[in-house]
XYZ file of C-alpha atoms in Angstrom:
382
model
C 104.789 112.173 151.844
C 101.980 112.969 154.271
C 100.379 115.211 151.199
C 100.863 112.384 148.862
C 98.743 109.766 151.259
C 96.207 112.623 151.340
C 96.029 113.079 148.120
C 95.344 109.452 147.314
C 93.252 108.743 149.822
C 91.102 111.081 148.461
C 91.474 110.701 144.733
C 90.180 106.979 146.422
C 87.426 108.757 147.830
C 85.927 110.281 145.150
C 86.621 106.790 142.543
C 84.300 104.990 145.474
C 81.553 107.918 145.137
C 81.588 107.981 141.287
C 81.425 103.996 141.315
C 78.503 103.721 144.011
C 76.579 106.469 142.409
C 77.331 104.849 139.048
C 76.237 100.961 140.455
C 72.937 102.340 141.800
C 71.924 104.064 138.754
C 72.566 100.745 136.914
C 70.388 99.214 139.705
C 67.478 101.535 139.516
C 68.553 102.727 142.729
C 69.829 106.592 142.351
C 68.217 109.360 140.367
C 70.612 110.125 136.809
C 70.893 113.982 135.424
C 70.045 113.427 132.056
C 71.251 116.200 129.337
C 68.819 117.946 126.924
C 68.127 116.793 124.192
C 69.842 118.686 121.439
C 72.807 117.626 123.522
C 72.294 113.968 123.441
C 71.832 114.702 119.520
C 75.225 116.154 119.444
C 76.926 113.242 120.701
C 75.151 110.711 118.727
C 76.103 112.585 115.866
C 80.022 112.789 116.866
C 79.697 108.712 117.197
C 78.647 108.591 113.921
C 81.562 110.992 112.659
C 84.213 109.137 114.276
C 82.969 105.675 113.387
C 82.364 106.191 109.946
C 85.530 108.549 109.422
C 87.533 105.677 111.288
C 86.310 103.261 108.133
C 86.792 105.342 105.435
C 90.211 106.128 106.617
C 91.579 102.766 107.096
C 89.633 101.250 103.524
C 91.149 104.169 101.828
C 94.783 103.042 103.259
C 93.950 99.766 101.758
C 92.800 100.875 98.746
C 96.342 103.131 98.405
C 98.350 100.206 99.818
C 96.636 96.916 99.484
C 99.965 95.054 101.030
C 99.138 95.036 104.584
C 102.885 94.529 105.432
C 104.353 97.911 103.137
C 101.447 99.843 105.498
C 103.163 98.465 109.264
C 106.570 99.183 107.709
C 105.279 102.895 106.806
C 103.463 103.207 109.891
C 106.594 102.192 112.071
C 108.629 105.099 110.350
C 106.067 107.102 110.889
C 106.123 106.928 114.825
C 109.615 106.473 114.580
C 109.785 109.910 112.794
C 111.949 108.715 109.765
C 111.315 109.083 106.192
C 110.157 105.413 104.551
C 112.203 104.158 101.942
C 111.047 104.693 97.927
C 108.924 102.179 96.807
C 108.222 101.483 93.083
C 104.562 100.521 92.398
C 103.975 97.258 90.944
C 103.512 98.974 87.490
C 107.204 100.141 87.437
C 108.212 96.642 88.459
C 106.411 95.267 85.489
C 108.024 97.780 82.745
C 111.536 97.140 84.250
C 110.952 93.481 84.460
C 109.983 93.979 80.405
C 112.680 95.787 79.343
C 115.064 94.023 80.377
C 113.176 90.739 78.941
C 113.280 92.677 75.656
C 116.997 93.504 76.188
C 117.326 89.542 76.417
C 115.049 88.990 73.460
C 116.410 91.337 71.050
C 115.193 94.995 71.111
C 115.050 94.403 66.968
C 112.647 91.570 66.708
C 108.853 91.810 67.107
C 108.631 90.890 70.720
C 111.274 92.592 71.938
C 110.329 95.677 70.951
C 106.862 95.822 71.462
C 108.132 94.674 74.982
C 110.171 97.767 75.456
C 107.008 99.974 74.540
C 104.834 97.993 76.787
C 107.344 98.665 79.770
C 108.108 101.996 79.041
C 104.225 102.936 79.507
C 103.944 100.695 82.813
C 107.151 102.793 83.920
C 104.980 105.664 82.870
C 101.469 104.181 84.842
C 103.414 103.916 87.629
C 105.193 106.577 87.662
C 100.880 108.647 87.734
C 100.482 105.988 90.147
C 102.811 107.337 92.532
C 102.398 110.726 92.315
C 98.508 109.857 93.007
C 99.200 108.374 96.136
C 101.363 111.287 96.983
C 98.625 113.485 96.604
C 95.861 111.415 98.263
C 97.708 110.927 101.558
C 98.657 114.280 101.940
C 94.930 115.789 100.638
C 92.808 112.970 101.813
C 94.615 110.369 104.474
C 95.894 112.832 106.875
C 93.177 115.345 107.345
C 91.490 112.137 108.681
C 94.102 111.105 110.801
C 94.159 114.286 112.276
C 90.896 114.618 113.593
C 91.050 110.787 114.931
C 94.251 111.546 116.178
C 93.485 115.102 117.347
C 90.266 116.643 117.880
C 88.239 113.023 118.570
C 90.682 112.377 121.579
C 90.095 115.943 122.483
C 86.059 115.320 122.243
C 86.965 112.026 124.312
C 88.498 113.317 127.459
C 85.972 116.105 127.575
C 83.109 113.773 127.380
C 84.647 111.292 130.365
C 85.261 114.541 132.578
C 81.699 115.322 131.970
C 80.507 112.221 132.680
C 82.458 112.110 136.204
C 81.183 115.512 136.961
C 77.507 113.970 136.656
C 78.185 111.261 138.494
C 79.864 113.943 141.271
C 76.807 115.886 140.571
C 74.104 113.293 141.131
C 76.149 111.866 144.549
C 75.706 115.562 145.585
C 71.932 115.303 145.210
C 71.891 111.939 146.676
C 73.803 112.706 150.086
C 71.456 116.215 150.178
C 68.244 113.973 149.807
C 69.356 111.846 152.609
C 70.148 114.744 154.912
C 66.858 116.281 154.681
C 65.427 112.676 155.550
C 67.620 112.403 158.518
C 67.094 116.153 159.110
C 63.176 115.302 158.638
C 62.974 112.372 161.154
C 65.161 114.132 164.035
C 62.554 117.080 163.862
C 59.345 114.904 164.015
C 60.122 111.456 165.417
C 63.034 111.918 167.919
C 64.004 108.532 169.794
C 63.448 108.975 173.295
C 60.479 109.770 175.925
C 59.259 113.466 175.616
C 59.736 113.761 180.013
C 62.752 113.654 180.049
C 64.604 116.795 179.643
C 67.938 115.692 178.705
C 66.446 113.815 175.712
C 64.876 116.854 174.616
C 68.586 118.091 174.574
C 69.682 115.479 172.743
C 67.266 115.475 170.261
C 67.574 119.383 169.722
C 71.577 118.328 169.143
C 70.940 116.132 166.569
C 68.794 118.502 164.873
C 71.379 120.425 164.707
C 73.697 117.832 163.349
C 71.582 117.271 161.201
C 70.711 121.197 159.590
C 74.829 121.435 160.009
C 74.604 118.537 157.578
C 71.957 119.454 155.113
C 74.286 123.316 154.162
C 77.496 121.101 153.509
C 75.601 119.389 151.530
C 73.685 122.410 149.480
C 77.526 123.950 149.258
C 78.560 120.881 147.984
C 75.876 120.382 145.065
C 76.620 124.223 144.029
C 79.899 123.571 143.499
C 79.143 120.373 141.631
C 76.272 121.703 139.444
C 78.850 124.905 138.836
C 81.528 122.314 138.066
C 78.881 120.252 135.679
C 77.353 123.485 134.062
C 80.645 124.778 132.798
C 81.879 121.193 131.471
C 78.877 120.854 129.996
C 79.137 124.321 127.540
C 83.142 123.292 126.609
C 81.826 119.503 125.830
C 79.231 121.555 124.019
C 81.564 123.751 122.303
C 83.437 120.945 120.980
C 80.683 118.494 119.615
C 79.592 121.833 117.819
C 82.411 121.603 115.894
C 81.712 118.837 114.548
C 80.367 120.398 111.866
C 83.471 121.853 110.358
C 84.757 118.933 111.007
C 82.635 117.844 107.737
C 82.891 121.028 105.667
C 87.057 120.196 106.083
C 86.527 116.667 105.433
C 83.942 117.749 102.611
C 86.108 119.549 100.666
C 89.046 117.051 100.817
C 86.926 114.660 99.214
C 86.648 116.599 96.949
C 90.578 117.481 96.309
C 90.581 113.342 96.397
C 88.424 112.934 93.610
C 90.328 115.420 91.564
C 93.170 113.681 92.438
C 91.797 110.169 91.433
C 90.184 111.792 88.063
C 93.489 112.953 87.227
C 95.279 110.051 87.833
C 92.749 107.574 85.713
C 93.207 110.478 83.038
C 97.384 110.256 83.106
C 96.271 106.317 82.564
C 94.136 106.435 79.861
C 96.250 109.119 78.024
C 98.956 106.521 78.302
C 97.259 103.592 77.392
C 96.084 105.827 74.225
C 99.198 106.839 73.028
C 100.736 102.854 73.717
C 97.888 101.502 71.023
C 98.684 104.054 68.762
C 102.555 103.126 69.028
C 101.654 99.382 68.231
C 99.045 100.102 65.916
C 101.227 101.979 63.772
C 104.018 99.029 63.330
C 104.506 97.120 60.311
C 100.613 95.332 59.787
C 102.421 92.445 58.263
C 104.431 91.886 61.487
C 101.642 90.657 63.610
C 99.552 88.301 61.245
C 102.694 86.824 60.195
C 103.300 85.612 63.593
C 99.886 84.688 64.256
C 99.804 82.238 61.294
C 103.522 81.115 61.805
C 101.887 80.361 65.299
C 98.915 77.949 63.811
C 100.637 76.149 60.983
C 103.536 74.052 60.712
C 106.568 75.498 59.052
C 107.913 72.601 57.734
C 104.864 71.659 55.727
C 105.141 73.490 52.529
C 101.706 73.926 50.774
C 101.342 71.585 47.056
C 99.279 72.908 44.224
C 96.155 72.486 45.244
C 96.546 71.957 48.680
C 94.018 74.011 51.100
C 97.028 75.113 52.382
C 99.176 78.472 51.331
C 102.542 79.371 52.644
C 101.613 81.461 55.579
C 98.046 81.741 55.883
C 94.933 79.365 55.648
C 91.996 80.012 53.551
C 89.044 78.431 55.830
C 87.015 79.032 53.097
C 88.219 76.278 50.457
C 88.824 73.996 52.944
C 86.459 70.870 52.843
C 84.974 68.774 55.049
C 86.583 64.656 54.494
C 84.542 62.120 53.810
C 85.274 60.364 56.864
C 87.285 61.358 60.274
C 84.799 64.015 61.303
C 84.018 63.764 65.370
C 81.810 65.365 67.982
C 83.461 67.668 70.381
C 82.204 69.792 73.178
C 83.866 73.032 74.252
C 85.398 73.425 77.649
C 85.752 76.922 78.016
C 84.646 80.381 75.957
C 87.162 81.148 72.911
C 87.436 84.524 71.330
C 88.420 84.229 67.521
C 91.906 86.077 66.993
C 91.180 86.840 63.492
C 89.119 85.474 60.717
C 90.098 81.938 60.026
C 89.335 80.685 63.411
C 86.121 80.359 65.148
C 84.912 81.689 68.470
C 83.960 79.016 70.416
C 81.125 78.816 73.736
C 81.244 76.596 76.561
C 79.305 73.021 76.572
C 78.434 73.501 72.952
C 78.758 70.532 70.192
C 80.836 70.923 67.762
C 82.140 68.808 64.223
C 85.937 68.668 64.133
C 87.974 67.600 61.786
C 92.295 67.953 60.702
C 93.558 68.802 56.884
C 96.901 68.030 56.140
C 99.694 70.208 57.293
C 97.813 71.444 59.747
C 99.161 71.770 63.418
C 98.624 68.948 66.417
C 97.356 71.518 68.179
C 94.581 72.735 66.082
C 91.626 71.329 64.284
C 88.996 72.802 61.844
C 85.752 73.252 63.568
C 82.142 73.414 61.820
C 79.025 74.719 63.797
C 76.213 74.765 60.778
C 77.243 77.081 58.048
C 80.437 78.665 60.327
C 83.963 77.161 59.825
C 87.030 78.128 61.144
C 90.225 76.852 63.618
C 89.976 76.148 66.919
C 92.437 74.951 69.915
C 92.592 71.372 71.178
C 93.244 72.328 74.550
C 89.637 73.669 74.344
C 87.548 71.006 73.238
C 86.867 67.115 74.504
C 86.382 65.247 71.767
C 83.846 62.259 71.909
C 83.799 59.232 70.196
């Protein structure tokens, strides 16, 4: 118990040095060891490492996990040392979600199965999705991690220790600078009258003191420049190392990029291959739906009529006599095909409807262009 009180009282001790030593160099008060140069550049450099590591690390979590609630559910297992749950990707999700649409539709009619293709390549996204993540957090995420995790907090605790060591260091100097003043002014200015011999005693004694004073003191700053000097090479050491640090975290950025190439290759192989499926089904399939789309079906086309069973020619159509209107357009249209018109927002428009034609679409005229457009984009003025 008795070494225990010690033990704290002087771990108290030395926390009241550093902080006065520490408060007076604040003040202006206390003389600072400053560190060379190359060394200050050393740890300005590690700042920038960790700071700048720190944000590409956690935007390159959010980039692989943008749902910040899936990341604190992984990083819970994680310190909890237990495997996460699988997770399908939001592209798998979508392809199941239409397949089984297209099992509800009818895997035989034109939506259904261009449904099932559709899905079966988001299955297939996600699946390259996946594996890309995979290979990111293990090539990318963690060697990161590590060194925040590892070597910075390693870099960190050598750095304080150094920095109490100064401040040991510099308390040294400071209580050796006072002795010699004390030492100084009992040696040339003692207190008392020079006739008396006892004071010349005295005075001799505290001289004494005084020199007894100034060698704990030199014994003292050797230790603590010792002390200081070796910290100071294994805090150099480490901020040294910094430099691997970057050829690691050089070349996984570089396995990361592979990685990403790959993955936006798997995609774009996919997404290949998925036109090439739908571009190679029946032609007549699409523009029949399309046109069944824009024209009434139970509006069979007379003999003469600008109307034909499943498609309208734009090009006999003519414009009435009367019933044509103004419109402007409300937002940017993209033609589908050629009968209808691509339309741009705020422009002014001539409208007009033919017979058989659907509510929902009108013939539009903008100088010697013609074609359909939607209702829901135009406002028609009177």
């Amino acid at each position: 118990m008795d070494f225990n009180v010690k033990k704290i009282a002087s771990g108290a001790g030395v926390f009241f040095t550093r902080a006065v030593q520490f408060t007076e160099e604040k003040l202006g008060q206390a003389e600072k060891t400053e560190l060379d140069a190359h060394f200050e550049n050393l740890m300005i450099r590690a700042d920038c490492t960790k700071l700048w590591t720190e944000k590409i690390y956690r935007q390159t979590e959010v980039l692989l996990q943008p749902n910040p609630s899936a990341r604190i559910e992984e990083f819970l297992y994680e310190k909890l040392d237990r495997k996460a749950p699988s997770r399908n990707t939001n592209a798998e999700l979508l392809g199941h979600y239409m397949q089984d649409a297209a099992k509800e539709f009818g895997p035989g009619t034109p939506y259904g199965s261009t449904l099932m293709e559709v899905g079966e390549c988001e299955r297939r996204l996600g699946a390259a999705e996946r594996d890309f993540l995979q290979t990111s957090a293990i090539s990318f995420l963690t060697p990161l991690r590590n060194f925040l995790e590892g070597d910075w907090r390693t870099i960190s605790k050598e750095r304080r220790l150094l920095e109490n060591l100064r401040l040991d260091l510099d308390s040294c100097k400071t209580r050796l600078k006072k002795a010699k003043a004390a030492e100084a002014r009992s040696a040339t200015a003692p207190d008392f009258q020079e006739t008396r011999p006892r004071n010349y005693v005295l005075s001799a004694s505290a001289s004494a003191l005084w020199s007894e004073e100034v060698e704990k003191a030199e014994h003292e700053l050797r230790v603590a420049q010792t002390e200081f000097d070796r910290q100071a090479e294994v805090t150099r050491l480490l901020l040294e190392g910094i430099s691997s640090t970057h050829v690691n975290h050089l070349r996984c950025l570089h396995e990361f990029v592979e990685a990403q190439a790959a993955y936006y290759k798997q995609c774009d192989f996919h997404m290949k291959e998925l036109q090439k499926e739908l571009s190679s089904c029946d032609e007549n399939v699409l523009p029949n739906a399309f046109a069944l789309s824009s024209t009434h079906p139970a509006a069979p086309a007379s003999e003469g009529s600008p109307l034909e069973t499943d498609t309208l020619k734009i090009e006999e159509v003519q414009a009435p006599a009367t019933g044509t209107r103004k419109a402007k357009v409300l937002y940017d249209y993209d033609a589908a095909d050629s009968s209808e018109l691509s339309l741009l927002a705020d422009e002014l428009i001539t409208v007009y409807t033919v017979p058989g034609m659907d509510s929902d679409w009108l013939i539009g005229e903008r100088g010697n262009q013609k074609g359909k457009v939607p209702v829901t984009y135009l406002e028609l003025l009177s």
